[in-house]
mmCIF file of C-alpha atoms and ligand atoms in Angstrom:
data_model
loop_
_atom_site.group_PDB
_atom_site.id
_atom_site.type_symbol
_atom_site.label_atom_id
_atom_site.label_comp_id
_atom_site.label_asym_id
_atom_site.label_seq_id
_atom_site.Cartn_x
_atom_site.Cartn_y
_atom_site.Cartn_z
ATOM 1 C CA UNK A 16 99.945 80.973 75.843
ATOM 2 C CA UNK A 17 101.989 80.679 78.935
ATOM 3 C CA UNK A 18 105.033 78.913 78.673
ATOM 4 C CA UNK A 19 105.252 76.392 81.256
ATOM 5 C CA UNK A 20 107.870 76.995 84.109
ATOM 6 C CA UNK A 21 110.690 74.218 84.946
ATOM 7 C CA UNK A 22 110.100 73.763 89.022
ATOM 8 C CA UNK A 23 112.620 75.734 90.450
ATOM 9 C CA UNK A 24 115.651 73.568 91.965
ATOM 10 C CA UNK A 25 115.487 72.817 95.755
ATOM 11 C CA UNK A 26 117.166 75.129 98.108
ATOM 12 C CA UNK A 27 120.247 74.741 99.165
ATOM 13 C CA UNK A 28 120.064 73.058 102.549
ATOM 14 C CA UNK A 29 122.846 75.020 104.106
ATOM 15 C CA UNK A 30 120.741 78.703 103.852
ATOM 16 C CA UNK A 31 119.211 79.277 106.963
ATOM 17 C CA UNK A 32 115.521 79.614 106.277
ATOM 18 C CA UNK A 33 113.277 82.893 107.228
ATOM 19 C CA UNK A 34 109.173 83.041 107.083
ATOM 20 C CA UNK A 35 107.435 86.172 107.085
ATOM 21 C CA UNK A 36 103.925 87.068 105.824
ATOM 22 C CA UNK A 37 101.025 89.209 105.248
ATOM 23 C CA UNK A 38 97.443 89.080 105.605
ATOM 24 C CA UNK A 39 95.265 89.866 102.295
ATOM 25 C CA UNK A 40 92.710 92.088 104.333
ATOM 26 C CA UNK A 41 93.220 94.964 102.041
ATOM 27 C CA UNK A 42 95.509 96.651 98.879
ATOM 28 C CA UNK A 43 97.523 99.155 98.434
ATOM 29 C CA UNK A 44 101.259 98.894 99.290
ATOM 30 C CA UNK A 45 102.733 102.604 100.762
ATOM 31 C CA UNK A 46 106.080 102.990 101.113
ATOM 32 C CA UNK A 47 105.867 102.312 104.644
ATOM 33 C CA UNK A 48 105.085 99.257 103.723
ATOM 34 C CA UNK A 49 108.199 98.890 101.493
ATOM 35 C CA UNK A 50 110.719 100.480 104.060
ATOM 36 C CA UNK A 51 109.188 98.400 107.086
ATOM 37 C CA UNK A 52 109.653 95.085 105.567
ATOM 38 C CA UNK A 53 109.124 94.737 101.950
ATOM 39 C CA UNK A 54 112.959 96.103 101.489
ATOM 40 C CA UNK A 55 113.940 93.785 103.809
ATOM 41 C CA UNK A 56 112.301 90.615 102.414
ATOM 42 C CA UNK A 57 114.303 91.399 98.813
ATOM 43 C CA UNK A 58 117.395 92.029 100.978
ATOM 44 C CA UNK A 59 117.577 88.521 102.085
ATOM 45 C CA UNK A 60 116.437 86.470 99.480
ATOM 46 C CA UNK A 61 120.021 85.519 98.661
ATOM 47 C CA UNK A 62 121.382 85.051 101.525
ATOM 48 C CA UNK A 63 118.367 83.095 102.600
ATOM 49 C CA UNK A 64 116.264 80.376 101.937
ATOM 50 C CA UNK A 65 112.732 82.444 102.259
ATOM 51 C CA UNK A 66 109.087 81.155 102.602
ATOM 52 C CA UNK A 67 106.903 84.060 102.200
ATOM 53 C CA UNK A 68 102.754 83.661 103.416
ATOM 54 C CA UNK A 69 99.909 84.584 102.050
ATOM 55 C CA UNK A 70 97.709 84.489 105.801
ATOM 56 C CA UNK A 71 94.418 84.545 103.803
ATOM 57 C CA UNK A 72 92.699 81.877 106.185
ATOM 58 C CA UNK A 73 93.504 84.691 108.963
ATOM 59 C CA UNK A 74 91.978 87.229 106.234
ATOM 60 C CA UNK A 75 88.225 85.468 107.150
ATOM 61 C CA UNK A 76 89.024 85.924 111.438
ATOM 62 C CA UNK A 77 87.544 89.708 110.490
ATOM 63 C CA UNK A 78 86.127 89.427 107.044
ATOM 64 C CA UNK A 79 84.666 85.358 107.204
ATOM 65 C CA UNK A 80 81.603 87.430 105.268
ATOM 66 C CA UNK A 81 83.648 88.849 102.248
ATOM 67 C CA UNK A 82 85.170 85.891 100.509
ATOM 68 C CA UNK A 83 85.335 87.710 97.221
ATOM 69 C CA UNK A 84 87.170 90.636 98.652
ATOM 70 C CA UNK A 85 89.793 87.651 100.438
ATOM 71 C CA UNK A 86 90.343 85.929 97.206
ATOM 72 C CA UNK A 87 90.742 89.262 95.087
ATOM 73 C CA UNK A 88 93.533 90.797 97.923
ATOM 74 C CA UNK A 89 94.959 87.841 97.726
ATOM 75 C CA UNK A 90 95.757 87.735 94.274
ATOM 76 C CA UNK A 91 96.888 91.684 94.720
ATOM 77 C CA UNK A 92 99.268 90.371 97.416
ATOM 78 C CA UNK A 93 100.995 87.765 94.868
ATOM 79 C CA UNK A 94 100.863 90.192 92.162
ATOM 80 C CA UNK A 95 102.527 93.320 94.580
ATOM 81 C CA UNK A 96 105.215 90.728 95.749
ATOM 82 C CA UNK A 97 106.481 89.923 92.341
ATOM 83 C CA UNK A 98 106.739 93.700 90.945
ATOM 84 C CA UNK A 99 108.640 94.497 94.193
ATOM 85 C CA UNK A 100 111.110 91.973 93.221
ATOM 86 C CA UNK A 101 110.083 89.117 95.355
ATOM 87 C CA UNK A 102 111.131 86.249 93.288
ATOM 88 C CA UNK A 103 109.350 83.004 92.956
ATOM 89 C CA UNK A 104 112.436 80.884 91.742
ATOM 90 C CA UNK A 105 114.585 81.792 94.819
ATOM 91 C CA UNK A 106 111.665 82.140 97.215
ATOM 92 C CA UNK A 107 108.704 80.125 98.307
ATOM 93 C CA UNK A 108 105.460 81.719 98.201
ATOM 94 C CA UNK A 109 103.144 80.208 100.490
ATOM 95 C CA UNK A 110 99.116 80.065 100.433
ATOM 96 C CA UNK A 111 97.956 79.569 104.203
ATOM 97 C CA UNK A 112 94.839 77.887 102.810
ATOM 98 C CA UNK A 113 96.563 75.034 100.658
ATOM 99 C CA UNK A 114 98.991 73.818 103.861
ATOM 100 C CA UNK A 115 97.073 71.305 106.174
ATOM 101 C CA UNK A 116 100.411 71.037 108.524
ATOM 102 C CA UNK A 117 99.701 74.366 109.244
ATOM 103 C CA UNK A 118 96.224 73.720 110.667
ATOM 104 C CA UNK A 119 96.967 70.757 112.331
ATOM 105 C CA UNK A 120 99.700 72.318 114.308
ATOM 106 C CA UNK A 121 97.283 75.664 115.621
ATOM 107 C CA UNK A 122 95.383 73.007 117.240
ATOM 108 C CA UNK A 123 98.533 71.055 118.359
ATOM 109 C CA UNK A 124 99.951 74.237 119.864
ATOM 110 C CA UNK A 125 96.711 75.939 121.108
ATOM 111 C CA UNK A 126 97.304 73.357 124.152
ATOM 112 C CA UNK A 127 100.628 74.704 125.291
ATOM 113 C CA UNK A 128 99.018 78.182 125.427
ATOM 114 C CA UNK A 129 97.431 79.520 128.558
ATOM 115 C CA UNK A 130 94.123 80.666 127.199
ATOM 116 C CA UNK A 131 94.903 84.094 129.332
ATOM 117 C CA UNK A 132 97.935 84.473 128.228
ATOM 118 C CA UNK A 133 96.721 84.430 124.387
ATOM 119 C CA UNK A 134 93.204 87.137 125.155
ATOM 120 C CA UNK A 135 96.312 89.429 126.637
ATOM 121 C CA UNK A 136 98.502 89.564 123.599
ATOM 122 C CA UNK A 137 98.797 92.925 122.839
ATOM 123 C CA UNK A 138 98.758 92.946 119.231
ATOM 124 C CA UNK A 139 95.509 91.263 119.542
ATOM 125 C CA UNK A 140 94.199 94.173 121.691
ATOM 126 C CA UNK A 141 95.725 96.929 119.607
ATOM 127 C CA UNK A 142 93.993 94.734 116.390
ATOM 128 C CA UNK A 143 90.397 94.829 118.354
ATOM 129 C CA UNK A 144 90.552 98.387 119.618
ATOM 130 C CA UNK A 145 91.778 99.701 116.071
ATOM 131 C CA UNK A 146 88.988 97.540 113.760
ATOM 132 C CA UNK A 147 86.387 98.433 115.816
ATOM 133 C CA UNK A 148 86.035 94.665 116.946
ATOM 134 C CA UNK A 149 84.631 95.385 120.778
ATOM 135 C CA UNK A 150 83.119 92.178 122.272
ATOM 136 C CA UNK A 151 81.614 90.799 118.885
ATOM 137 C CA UNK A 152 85.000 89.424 117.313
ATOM 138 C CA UNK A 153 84.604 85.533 116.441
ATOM 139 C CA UNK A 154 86.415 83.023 118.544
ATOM 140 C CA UNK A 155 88.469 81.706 115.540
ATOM 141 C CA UNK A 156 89.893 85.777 115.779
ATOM 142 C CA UNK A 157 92.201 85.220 118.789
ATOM 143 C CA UNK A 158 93.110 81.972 117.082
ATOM 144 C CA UNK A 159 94.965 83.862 114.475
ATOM 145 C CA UNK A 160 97.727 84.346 116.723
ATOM 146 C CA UNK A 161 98.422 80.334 117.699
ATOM 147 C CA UNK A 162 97.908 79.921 114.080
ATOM 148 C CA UNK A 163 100.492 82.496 113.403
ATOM 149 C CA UNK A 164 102.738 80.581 115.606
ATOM 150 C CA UNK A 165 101.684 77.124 113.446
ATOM 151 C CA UNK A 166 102.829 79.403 110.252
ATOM 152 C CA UNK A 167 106.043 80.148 111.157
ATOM 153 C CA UNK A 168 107.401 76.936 112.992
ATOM 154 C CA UNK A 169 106.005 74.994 110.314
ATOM 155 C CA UNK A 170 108.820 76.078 108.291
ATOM 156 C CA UNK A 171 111.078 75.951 111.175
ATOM 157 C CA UNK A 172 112.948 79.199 109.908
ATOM 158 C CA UNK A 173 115.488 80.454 111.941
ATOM 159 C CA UNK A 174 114.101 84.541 111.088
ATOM 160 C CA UNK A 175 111.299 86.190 111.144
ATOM 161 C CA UNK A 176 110.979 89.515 109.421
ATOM 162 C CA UNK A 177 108.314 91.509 110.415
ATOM 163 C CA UNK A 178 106.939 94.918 110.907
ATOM 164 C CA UNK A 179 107.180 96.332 115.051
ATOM 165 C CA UNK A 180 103.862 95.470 115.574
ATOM 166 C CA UNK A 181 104.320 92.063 115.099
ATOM 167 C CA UNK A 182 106.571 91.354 118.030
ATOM 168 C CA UNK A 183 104.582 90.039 120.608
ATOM 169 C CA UNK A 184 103.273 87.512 118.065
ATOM 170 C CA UNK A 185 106.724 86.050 117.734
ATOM 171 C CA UNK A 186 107.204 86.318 121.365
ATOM 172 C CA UNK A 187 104.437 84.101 121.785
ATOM 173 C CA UNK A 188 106.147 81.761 119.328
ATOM 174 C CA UNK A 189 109.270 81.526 120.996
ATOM 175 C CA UNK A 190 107.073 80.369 123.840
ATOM 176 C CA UNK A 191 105.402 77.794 121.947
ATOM 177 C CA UNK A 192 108.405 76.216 120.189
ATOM 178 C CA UNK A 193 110.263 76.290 123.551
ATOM 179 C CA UNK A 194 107.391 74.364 125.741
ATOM 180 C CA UNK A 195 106.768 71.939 122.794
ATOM 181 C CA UNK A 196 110.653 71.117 122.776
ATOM 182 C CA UNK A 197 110.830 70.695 126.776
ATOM 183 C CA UNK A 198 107.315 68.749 126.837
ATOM 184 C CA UNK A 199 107.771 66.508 123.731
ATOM 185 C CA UNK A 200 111.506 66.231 122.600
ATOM 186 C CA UNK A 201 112.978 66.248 126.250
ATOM 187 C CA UNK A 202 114.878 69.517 126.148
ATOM 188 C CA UNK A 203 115.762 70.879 129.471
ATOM 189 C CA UNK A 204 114.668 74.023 131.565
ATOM 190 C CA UNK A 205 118.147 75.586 131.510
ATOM 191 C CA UNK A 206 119.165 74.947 127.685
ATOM 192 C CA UNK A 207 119.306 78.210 126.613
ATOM 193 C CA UNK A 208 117.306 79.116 123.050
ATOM 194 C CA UNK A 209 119.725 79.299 120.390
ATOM 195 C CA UNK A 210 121.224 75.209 121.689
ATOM 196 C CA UNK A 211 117.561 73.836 121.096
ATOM 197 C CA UNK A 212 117.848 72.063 118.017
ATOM 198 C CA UNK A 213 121.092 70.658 119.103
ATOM 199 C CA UNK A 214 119.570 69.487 122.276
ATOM 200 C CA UNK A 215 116.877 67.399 120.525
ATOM 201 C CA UNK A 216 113.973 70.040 119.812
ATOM 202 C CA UNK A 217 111.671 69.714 117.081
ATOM 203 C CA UNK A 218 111.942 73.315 116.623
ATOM 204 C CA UNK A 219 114.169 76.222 116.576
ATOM 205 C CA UNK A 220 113.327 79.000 118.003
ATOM 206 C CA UNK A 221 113.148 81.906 115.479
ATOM 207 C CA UNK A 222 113.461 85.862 116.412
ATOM 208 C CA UNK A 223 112.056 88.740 114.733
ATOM 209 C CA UNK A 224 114.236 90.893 112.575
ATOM 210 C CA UNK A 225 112.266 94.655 112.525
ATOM 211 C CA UNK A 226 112.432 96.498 109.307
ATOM 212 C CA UNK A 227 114.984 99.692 108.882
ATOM 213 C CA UNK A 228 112.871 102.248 109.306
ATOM 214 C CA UNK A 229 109.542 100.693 112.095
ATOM 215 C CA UNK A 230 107.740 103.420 111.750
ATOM 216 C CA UNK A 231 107.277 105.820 108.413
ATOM 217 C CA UNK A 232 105.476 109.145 109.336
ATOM 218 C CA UNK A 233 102.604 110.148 106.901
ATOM 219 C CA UNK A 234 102.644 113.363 104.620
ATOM 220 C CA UNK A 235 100.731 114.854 107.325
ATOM 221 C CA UNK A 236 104.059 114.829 109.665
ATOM 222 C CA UNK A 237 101.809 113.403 112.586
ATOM 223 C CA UNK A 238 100.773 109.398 112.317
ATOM 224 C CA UNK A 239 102.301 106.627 110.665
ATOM 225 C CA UNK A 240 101.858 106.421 107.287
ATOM 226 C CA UNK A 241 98.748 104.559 106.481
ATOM 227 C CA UNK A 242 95.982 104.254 103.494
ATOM 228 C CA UNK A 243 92.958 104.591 105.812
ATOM 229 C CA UNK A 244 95.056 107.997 107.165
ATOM 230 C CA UNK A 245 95.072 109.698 103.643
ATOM 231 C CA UNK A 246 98.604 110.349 104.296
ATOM 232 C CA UNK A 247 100.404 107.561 101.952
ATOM 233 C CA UNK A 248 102.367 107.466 98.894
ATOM 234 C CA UNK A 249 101.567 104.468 97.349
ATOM 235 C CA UNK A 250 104.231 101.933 95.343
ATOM 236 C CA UNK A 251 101.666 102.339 92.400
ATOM 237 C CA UNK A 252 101.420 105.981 92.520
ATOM 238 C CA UNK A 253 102.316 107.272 88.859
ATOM 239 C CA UNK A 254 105.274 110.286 88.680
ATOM 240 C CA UNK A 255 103.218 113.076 88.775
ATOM 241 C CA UNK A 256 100.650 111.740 91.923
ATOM 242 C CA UNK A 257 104.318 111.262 93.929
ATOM 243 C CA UNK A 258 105.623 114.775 93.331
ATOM 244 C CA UNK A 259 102.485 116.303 93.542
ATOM 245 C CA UNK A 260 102.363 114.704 97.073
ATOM 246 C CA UNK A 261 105.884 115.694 97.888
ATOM 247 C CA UNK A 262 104.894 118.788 97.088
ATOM 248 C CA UNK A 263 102.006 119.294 99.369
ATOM 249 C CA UNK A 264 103.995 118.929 102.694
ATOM 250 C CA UNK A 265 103.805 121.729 104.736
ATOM 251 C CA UNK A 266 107.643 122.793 105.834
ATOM 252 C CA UNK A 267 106.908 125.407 108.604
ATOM 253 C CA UNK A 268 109.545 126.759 111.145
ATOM 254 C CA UNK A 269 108.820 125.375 114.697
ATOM 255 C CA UNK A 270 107.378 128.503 116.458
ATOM 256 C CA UNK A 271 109.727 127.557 119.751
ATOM 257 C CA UNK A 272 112.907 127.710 117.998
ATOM 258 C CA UNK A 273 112.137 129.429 114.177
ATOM 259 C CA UNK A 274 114.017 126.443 112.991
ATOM 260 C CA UNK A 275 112.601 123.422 110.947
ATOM 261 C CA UNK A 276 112.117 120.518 113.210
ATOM 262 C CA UNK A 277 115.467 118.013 112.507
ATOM 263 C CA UNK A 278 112.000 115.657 113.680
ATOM 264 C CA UNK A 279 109.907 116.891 110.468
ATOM 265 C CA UNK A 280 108.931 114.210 107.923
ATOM 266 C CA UNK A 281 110.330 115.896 105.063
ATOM 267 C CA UNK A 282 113.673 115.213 106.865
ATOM 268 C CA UNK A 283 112.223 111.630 108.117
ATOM 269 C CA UNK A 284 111.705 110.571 104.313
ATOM 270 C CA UNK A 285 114.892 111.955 102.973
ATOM 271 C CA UNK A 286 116.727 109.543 106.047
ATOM 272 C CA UNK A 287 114.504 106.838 103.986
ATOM 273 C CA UNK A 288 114.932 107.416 100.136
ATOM 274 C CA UNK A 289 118.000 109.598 99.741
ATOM 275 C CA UNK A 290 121.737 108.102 99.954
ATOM 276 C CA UNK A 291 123.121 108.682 103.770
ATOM 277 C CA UNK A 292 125.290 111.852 102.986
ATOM 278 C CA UNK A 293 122.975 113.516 101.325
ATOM 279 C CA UNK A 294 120.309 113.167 104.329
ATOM 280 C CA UNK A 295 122.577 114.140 106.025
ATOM 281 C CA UNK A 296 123.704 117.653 104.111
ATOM 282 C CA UNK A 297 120.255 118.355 104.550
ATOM 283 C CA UNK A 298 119.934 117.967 108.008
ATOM 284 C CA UNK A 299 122.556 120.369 108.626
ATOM 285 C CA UNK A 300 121.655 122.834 106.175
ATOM 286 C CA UNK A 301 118.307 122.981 108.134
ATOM 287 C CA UNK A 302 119.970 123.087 111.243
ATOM 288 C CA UNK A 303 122.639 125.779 110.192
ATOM 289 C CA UNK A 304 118.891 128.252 110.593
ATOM 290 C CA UNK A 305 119.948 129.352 106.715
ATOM 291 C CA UNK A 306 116.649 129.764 104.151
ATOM 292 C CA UNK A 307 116.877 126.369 102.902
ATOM 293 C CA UNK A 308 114.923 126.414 99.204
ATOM 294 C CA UNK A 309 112.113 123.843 100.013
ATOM 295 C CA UNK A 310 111.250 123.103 96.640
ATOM 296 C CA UNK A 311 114.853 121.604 95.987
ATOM 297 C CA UNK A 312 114.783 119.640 98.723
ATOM 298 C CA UNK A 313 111.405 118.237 97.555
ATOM 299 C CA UNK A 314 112.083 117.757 93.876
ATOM 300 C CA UNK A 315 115.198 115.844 95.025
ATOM 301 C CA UNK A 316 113.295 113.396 97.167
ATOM 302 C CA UNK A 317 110.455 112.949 94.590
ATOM 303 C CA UNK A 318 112.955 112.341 91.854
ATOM 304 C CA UNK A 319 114.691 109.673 94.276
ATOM 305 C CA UNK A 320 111.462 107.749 95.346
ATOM 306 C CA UNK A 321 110.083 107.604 91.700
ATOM 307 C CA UNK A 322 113.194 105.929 90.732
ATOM 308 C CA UNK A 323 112.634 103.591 92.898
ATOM 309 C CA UNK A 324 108.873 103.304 92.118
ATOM 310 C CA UNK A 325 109.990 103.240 88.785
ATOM 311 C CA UNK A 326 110.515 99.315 87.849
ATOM 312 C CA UNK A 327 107.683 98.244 90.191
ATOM 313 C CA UNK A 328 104.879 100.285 88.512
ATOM 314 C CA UNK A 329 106.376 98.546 85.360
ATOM 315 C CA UNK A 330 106.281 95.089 86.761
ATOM 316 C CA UNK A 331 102.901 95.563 88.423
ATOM 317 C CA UNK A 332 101.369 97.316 84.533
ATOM 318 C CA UNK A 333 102.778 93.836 83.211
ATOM 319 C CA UNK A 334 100.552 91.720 85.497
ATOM 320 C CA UNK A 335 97.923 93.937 85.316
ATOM 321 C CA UNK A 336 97.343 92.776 82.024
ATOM 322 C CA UNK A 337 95.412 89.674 80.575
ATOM 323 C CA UNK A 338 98.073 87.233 81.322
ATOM 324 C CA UNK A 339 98.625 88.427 85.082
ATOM 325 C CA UNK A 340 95.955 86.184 86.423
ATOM 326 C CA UNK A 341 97.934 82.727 85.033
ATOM 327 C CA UNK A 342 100.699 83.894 86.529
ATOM 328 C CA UNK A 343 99.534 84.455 89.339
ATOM 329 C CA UNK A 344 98.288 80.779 89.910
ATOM 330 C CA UNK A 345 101.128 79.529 88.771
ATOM 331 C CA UNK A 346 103.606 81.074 91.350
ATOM 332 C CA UNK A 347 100.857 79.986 93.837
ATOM 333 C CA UNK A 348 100.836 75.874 92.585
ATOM 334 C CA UNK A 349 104.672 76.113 92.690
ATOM 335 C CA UNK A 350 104.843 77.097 96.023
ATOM 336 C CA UNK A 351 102.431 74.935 97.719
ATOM 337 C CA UNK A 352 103.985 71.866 96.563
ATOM 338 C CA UNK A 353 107.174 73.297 97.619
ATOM 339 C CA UNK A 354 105.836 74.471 100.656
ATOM 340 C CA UNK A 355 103.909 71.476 101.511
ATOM 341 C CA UNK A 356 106.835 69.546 101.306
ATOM 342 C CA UNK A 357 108.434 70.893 103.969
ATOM 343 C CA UNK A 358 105.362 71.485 106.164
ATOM 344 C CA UNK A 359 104.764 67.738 105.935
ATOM 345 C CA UNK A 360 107.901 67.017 107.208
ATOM 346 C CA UNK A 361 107.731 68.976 109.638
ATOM 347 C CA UNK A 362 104.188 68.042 111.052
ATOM 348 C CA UNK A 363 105.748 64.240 111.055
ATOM 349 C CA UNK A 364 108.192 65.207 113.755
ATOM 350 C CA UNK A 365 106.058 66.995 115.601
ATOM 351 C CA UNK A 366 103.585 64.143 115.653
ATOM 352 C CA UNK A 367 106.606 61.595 116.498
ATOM 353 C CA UNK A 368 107.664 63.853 119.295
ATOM 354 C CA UNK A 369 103.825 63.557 120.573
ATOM 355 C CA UNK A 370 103.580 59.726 119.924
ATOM 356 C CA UNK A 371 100.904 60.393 117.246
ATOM 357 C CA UNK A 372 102.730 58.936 114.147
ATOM 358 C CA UNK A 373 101.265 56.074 112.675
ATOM 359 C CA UNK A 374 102.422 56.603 109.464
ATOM 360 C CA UNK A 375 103.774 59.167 106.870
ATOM 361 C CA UNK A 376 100.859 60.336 104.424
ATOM 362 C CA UNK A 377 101.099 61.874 101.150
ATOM 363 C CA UNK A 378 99.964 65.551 100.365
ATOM 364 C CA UNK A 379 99.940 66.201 96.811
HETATM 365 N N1 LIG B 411 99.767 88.699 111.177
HETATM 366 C C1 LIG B 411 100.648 89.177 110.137
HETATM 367 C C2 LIG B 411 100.201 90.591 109.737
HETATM 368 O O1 LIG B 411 99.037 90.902 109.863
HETATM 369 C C3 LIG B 411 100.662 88.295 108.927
HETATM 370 C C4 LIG B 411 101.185 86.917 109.220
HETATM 371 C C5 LIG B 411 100.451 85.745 109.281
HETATM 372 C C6 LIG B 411 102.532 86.584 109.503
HETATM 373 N N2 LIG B 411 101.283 84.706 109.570
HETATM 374 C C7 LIG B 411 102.551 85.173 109.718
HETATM 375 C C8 LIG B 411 103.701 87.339 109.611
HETATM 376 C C9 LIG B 411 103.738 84.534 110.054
HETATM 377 C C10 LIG B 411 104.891 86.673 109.938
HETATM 378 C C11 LIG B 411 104.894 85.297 110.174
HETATM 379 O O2 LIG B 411 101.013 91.348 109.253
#
């Protein structure tokens, strides 16, 4: 039996608030992955009060046929969070699907978007050229990114982690928050961004915060690291499979200068997993043109990462098991009602900004 959870106490209102999020489209957590945000998220969970979404209505813009496939990443994504260390009793976890403020306010805000402006976001391009989409993507698919907008200022954080690729959606939710706050809550032209609230907006305007390290390379040396790429090591990745793919990296002299490139991604993932000084002996014993023993260098970076590895693979084993599920759903009812609490409260200002309250309702 699961032993019922106390609801964890409310957040101190004085901790600024971040959202950040991910869409359930697939599993499989790389390290990339970890270094481009995941690290970050358990870096400010203290120091923050965090709200952490699971996008899976945005899962169906490319996938509206594979509802199984949604519901099963989804639960992945709850269950990779927690053995990561994303914790549910500091943190809010956040199903898209169970927040009706959230929907109501992509429609809300799809009117202070040029409809040009929106088909030439360039994440959205990148997304259709990359997935294959060509003309045939659904009209709810460029939606996704006023939606993301409605996700974020929802929870009017003040942060938004997310990975480099995610900038120009937050650029176009700057935009949003700002025109909503000079149409509806009589903010001027000239107040500048950060004086907003204090001006009378609804909304703060959040910025991005990109990971530590934006872009991992792959074991191949060439393209980010990616699981459609072959080139990953994955957070679930036993001992052996992570040494073993240490291991296979080809360290070859660059014909030019007979040196090892200070660019090569043996060097790239010791900047990422091994303490500063040592990443940094290594550059120079590279660069110093000496015979640097390869093997060393490779056995020290395996042993660091599977340290790290080490408690997640634990974690994740745990809620692999027969239990995991319940958890799971669990974490998931705890955070809507937290979430929704906020949301609501939210929405209602909105609304009263637009001259559309006529009274508070309850979500449950
Ligand atoms: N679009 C994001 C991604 O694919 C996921 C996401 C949805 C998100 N809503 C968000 C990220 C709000 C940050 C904030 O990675």
């Amino acid at each position: 039996m699961l032993t019922p959870v106390p609801p964890p106490p409310a957040p101190a209102a004085s901790k600024p608030r971040i959202l950040t999020g991910d869409t359930p489209t697939s599993t499989g957590l790389h390290l990339g992955h970890y270094v481009g945000s995941l690290e970050n998220r358990l870096a400010l969970q203290d120091s923050y009060d965090c709200y952490f979404l699971i996008a899976n209505v945005h899962a169906f813009t490319t996938l509206a046929e594979k509802p199984d496939d949604i519901r099963a990443n989804t639960i992945g994504i709850v269950k990779d969070w927690l053995a990561v260390g994303l914790d549910p009793d500091r943190s809010t976890f956040v199903l898209q699907s169970e927040i009706p403020a959230i929907a109501e306010l992509t429609f809300l805000f799809a009117m202070l978007l040029p409809f040009n402006k929106v088909m030439r976001n360039p994440t959205l391009k990148t997304e259709i050229e990359s997935k294959g989409l060509g003309d045939h993507y659904s009209f709810g698919f460029p939606m996704y990114a006023v939606g993301q907008c409605a996700d974020i200022l929802a929870f009017r954080p003040e942060l938004v982690p997310v990975g480099e690729d995610q900038e120009a959606h937050i650029e176009m939710c700057r935009d949003v928050a700002l025109k909503f706050n000079q149409v509806y809550a009589g903010v001027g032209n000239r107040v500048v961004p950060e004086e907003h609230v204090k001006a009378g907006g609804v909304f703060p305007i959040p910025r991005a915060k990109i990971g530590r390290i934006a872009r991992l390379p792959g074991l191949d040396g060439v393209n980010k690291m990616s699981k459609s790429l072959n080139n990953a090591i994955f957070l679930y990745d036993d001992e052996k499979a992570v040494q073993k793919k240490i291991n296979k990296v080809t360290v070859l002299p660059d014909p030019a200068t007979g040196m090892v490139s200070q660019d090569h991604v043996l060097l790239k993932l010791c900047d990422a997993f091994l303490p500063k000084e040592r990443a940094e002996a290594i550059r120079a014993e590279y660069a110093s043109g000496k015979d640097v023993m390869h093997g060393h260098v490779k056995a020290e970076l395996g042993a660091a990462i599977n340290t790290l590895l080490a408690p997640m693979r634990e974690r994740r084993a745990k809620l692999d098991g027969e239990q995991g599920d319940a958890i799971v759903q669990d974490v998931i009812r705890r955070g809507v009602c937290r979430a929704n609490a906020v949301a609501e409260e939210t929405l209602y200002a909105a609304k009263k900004a637009m001259k559309l309250d006529f009274g508070k309702r309850t979500v449950g």
